[in-house]
CSV table of N, CA and C in Angstrom, one decimal:
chain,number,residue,atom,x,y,z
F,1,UNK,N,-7.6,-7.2,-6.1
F,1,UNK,CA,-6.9,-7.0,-7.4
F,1,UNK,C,-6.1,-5.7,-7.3
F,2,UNK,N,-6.8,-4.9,-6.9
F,2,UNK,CA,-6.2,-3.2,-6.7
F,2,UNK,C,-5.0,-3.6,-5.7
F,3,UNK,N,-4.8,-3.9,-4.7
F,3,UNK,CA,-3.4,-4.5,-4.0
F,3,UNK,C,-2.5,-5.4,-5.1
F,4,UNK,N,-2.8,-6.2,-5.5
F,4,UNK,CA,-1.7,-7.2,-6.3
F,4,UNK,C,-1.4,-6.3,-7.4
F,5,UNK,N,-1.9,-5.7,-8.0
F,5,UNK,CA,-2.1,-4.7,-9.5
F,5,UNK,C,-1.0,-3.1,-9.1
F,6,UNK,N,-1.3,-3.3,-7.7
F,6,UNK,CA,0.2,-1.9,-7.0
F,6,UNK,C,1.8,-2.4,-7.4
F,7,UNK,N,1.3,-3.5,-6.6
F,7,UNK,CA,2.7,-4.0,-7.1
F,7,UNK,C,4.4,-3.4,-8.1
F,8,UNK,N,3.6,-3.3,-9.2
F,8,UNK,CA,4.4,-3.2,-10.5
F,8,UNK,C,3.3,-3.3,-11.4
F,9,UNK,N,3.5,-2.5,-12.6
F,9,UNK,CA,3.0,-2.7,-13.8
F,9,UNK,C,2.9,-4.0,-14.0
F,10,UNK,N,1.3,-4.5,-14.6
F,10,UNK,CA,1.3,-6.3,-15.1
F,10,UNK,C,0.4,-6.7,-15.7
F,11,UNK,N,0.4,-7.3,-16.7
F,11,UNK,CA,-0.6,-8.1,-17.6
F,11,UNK,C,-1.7,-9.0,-16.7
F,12,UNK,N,-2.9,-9.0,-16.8
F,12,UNK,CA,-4.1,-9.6,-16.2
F,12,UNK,C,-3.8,-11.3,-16.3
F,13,UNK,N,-2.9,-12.0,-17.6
F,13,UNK,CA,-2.3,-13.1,-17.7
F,13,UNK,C,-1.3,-13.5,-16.2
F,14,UNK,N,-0.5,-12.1,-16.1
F,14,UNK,CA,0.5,-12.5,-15.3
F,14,UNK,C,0.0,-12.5,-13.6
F,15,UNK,N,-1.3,-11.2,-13.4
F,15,UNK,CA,-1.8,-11.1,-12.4
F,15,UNK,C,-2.2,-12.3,-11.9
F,16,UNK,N,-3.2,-13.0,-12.6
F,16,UNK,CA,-3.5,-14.2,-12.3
F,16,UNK,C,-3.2,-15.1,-11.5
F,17,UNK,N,-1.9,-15.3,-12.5
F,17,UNK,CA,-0.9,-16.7,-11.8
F,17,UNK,C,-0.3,-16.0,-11.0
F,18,UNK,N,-0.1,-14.7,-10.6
F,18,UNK,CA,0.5,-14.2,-8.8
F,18,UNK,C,-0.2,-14.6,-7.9
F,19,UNK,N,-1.8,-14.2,-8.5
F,19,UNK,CA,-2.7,-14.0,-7.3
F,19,UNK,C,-3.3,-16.0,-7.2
F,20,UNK,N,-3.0,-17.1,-8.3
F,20,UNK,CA,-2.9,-18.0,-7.7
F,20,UNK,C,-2.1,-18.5,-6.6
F,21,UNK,N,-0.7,-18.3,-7.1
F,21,UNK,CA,0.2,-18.6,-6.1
F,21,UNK,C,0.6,-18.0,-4.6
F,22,UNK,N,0.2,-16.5,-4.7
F,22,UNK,CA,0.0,-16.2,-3.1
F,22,UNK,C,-1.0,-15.9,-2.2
F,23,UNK,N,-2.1,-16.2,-3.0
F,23,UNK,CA,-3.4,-15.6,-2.2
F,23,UNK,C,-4.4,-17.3,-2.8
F,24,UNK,N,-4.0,-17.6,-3.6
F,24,UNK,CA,-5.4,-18.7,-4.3
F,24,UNK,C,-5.6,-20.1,-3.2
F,25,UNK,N,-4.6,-20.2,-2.1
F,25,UNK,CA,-4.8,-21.3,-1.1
F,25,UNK,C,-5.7,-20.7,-0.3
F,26,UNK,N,-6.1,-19.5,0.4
F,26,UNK,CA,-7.1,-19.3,0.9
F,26,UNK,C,-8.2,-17.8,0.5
F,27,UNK,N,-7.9,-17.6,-0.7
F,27,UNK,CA,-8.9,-17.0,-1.5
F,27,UNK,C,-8.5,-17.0,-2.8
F,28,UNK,N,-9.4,-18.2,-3.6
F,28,UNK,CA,-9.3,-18.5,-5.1
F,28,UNK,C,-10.3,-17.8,-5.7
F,29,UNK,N,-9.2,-17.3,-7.1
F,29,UNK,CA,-9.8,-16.0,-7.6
F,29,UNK,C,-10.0,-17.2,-9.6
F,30,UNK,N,-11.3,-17.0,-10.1
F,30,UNK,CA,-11.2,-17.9,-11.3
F,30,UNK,C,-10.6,-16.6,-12.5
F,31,UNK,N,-9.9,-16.7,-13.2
F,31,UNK,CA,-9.2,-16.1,-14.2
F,31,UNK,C,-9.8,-15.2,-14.9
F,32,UNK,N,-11.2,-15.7,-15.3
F,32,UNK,CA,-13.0,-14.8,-15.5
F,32,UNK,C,-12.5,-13.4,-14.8
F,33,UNK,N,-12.6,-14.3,-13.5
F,33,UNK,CA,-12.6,-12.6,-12.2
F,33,UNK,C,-11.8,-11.8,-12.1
F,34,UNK,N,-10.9,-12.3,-12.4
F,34,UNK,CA,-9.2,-11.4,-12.5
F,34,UNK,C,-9.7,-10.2,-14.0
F,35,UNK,N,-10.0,-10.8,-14.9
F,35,UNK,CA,-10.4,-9.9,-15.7
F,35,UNK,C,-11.1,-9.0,-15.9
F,36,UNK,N,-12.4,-9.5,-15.2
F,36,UNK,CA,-13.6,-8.8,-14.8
F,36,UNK,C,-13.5,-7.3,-13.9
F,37,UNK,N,-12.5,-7.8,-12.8
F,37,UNK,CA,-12.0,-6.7,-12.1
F,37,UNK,C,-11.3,-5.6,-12.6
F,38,UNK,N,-10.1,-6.3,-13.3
F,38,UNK,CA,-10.0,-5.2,-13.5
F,38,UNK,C,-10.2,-4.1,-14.7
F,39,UNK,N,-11.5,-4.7,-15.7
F,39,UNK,CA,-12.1,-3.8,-16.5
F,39,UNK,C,-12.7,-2.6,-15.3
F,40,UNK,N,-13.3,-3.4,-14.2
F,40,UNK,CA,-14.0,-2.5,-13.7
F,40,UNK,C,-13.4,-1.2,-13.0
F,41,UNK,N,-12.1,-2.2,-12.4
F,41,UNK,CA,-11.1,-1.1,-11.4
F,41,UNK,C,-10.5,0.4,-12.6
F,42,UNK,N,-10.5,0.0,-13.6
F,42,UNK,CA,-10.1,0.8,-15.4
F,42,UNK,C,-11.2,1.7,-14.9
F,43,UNK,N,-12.6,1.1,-15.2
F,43,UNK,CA,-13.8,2.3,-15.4
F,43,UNK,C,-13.9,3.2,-14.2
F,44,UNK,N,-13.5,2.6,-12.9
F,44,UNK,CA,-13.5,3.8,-12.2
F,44,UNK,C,-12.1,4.5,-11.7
F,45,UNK,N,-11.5,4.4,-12.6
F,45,UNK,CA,-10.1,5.3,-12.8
F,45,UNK,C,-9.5,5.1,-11.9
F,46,UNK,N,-9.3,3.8,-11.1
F,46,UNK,CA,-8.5,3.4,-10.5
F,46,UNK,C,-7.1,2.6,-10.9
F,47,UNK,N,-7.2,1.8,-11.8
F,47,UNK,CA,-6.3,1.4,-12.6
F,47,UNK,C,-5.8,1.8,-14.1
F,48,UNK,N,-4.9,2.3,-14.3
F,48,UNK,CA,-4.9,2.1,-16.1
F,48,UNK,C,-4.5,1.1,-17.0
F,49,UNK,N,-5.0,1.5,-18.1
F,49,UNK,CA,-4.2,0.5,-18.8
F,49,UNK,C,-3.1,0.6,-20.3
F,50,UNK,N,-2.3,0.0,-20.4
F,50,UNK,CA,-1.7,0.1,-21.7
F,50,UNK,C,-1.6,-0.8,-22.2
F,51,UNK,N,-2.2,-0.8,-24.0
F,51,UNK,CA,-1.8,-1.9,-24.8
F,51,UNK,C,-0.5,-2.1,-25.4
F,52,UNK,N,-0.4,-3.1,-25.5
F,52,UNK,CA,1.6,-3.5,-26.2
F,52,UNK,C,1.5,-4.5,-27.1
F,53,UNK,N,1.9,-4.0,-28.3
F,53,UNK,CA,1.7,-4.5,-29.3
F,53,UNK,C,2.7,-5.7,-29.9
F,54,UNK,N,2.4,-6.9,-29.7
F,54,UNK,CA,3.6,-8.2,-29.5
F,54,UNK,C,3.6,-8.6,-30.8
F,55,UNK,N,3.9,-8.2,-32.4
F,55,UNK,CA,4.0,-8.5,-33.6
F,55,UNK,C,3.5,-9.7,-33.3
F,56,UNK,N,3.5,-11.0,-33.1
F,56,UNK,CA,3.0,-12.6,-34.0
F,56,UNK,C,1.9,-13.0,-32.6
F,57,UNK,N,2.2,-12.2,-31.0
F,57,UNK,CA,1.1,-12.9,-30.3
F,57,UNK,C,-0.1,-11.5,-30.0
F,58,UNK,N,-1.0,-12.0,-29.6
F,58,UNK,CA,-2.2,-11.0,-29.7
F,58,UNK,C,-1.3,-9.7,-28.8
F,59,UNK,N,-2.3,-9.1,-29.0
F,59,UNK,CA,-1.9,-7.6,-27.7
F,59,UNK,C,-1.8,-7.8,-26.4
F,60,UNK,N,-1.2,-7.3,-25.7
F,60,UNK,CA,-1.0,-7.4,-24.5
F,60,UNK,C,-1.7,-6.0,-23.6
F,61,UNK,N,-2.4,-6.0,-22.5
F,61,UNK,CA,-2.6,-5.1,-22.0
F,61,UNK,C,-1.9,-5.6,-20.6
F,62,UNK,N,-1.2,-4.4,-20.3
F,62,UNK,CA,-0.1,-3.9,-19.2
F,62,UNK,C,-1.5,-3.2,-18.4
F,63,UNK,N,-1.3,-3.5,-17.0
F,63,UNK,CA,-2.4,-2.9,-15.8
F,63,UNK,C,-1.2,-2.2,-14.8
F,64,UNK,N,-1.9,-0.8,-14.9
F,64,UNK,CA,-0.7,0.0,-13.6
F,64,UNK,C,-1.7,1.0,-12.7
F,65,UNK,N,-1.5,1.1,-11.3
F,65,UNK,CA,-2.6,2.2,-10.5
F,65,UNK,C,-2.2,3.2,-10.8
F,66,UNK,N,-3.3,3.7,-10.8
F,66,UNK,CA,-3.3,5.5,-11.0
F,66,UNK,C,-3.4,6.1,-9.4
F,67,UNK,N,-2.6,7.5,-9.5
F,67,UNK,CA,-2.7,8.3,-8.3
F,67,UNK,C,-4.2,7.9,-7.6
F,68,UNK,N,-5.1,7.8,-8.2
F,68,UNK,CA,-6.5,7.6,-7.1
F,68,UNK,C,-7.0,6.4,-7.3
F,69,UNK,N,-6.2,5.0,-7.6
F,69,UNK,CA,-5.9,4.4,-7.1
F,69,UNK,C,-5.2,3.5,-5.9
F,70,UNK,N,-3.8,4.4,-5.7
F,70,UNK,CA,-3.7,4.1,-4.6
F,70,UNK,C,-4.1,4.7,-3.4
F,71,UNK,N,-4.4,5.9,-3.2
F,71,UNK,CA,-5.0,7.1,-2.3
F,71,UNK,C,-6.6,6.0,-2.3
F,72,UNK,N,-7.1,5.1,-2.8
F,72,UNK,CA,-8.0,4.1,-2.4
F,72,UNK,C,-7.9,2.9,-1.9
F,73,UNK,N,-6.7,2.8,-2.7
F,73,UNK,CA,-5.9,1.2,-1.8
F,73,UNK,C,-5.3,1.8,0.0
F,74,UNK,N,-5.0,2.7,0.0
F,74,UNK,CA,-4.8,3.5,1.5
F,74,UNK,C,-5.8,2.9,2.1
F,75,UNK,N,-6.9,4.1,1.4
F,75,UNK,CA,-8.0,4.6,2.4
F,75,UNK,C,-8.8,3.1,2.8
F,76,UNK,N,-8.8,2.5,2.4
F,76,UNK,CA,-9.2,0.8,2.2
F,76,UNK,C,-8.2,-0.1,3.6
F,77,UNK,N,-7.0,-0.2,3.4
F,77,UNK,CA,-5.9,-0.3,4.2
F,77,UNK,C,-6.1,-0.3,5.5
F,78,UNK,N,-6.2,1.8,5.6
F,78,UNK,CA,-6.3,2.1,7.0
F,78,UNK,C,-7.6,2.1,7.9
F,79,UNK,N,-8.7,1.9,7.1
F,79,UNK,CA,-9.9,1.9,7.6
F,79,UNK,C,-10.3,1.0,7.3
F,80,UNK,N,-9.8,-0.6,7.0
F,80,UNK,CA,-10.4,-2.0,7.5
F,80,UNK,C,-10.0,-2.3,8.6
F,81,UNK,N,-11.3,-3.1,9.4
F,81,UNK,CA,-11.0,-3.5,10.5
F,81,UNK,C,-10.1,-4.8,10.5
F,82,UNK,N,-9.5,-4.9,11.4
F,82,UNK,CA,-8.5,-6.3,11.7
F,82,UNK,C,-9.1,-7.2,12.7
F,83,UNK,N,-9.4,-8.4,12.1
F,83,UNK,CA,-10.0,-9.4,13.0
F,83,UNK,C,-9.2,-10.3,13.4
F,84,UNK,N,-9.1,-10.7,14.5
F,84,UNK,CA,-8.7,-11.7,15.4
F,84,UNK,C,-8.3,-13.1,14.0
């Protein structure tokens, strides 16, 4: 989620349906989880969040990485191993 969530600023709605369509053929993620994540990537100050207030549909919360964030999406990056 922390890789797809770098991207660009995005609603957990919108993350979803990315991380169906480029990743859900060989790692499906249920919608639950997309959410779940990233309350938790939030609590450890890896992600932020902002609400946006849509007059007639509920609120929207916008998901963007924070500086220690990506400095984790790195350190993650360069120190997984690559398998065959």
């Amino acid at each position: 989620m922390l890789g797809l969530a770098s991207i660009r600023p995005t609603s957990g709605h919108d993350l979803a349906a990315f991380s169906e369509r480029s990743i859900g053929n060989f790692f499906p993620i249920a919608r639950s989880q997309v959410y779940l994540e990233l309350d938790r990537l939030c609590r450890h100050g890896l992600l932020e969040v902002t609400e946006v207030v849509q007059g007639r549909r509920p609120t929207k919360r916008i998901y963007e990485i924070t500086p220690s964030g990506g400095e984790e999406l790195r350190r993650w990056l360069d120190e997984m191993p690559l398998e065959p």
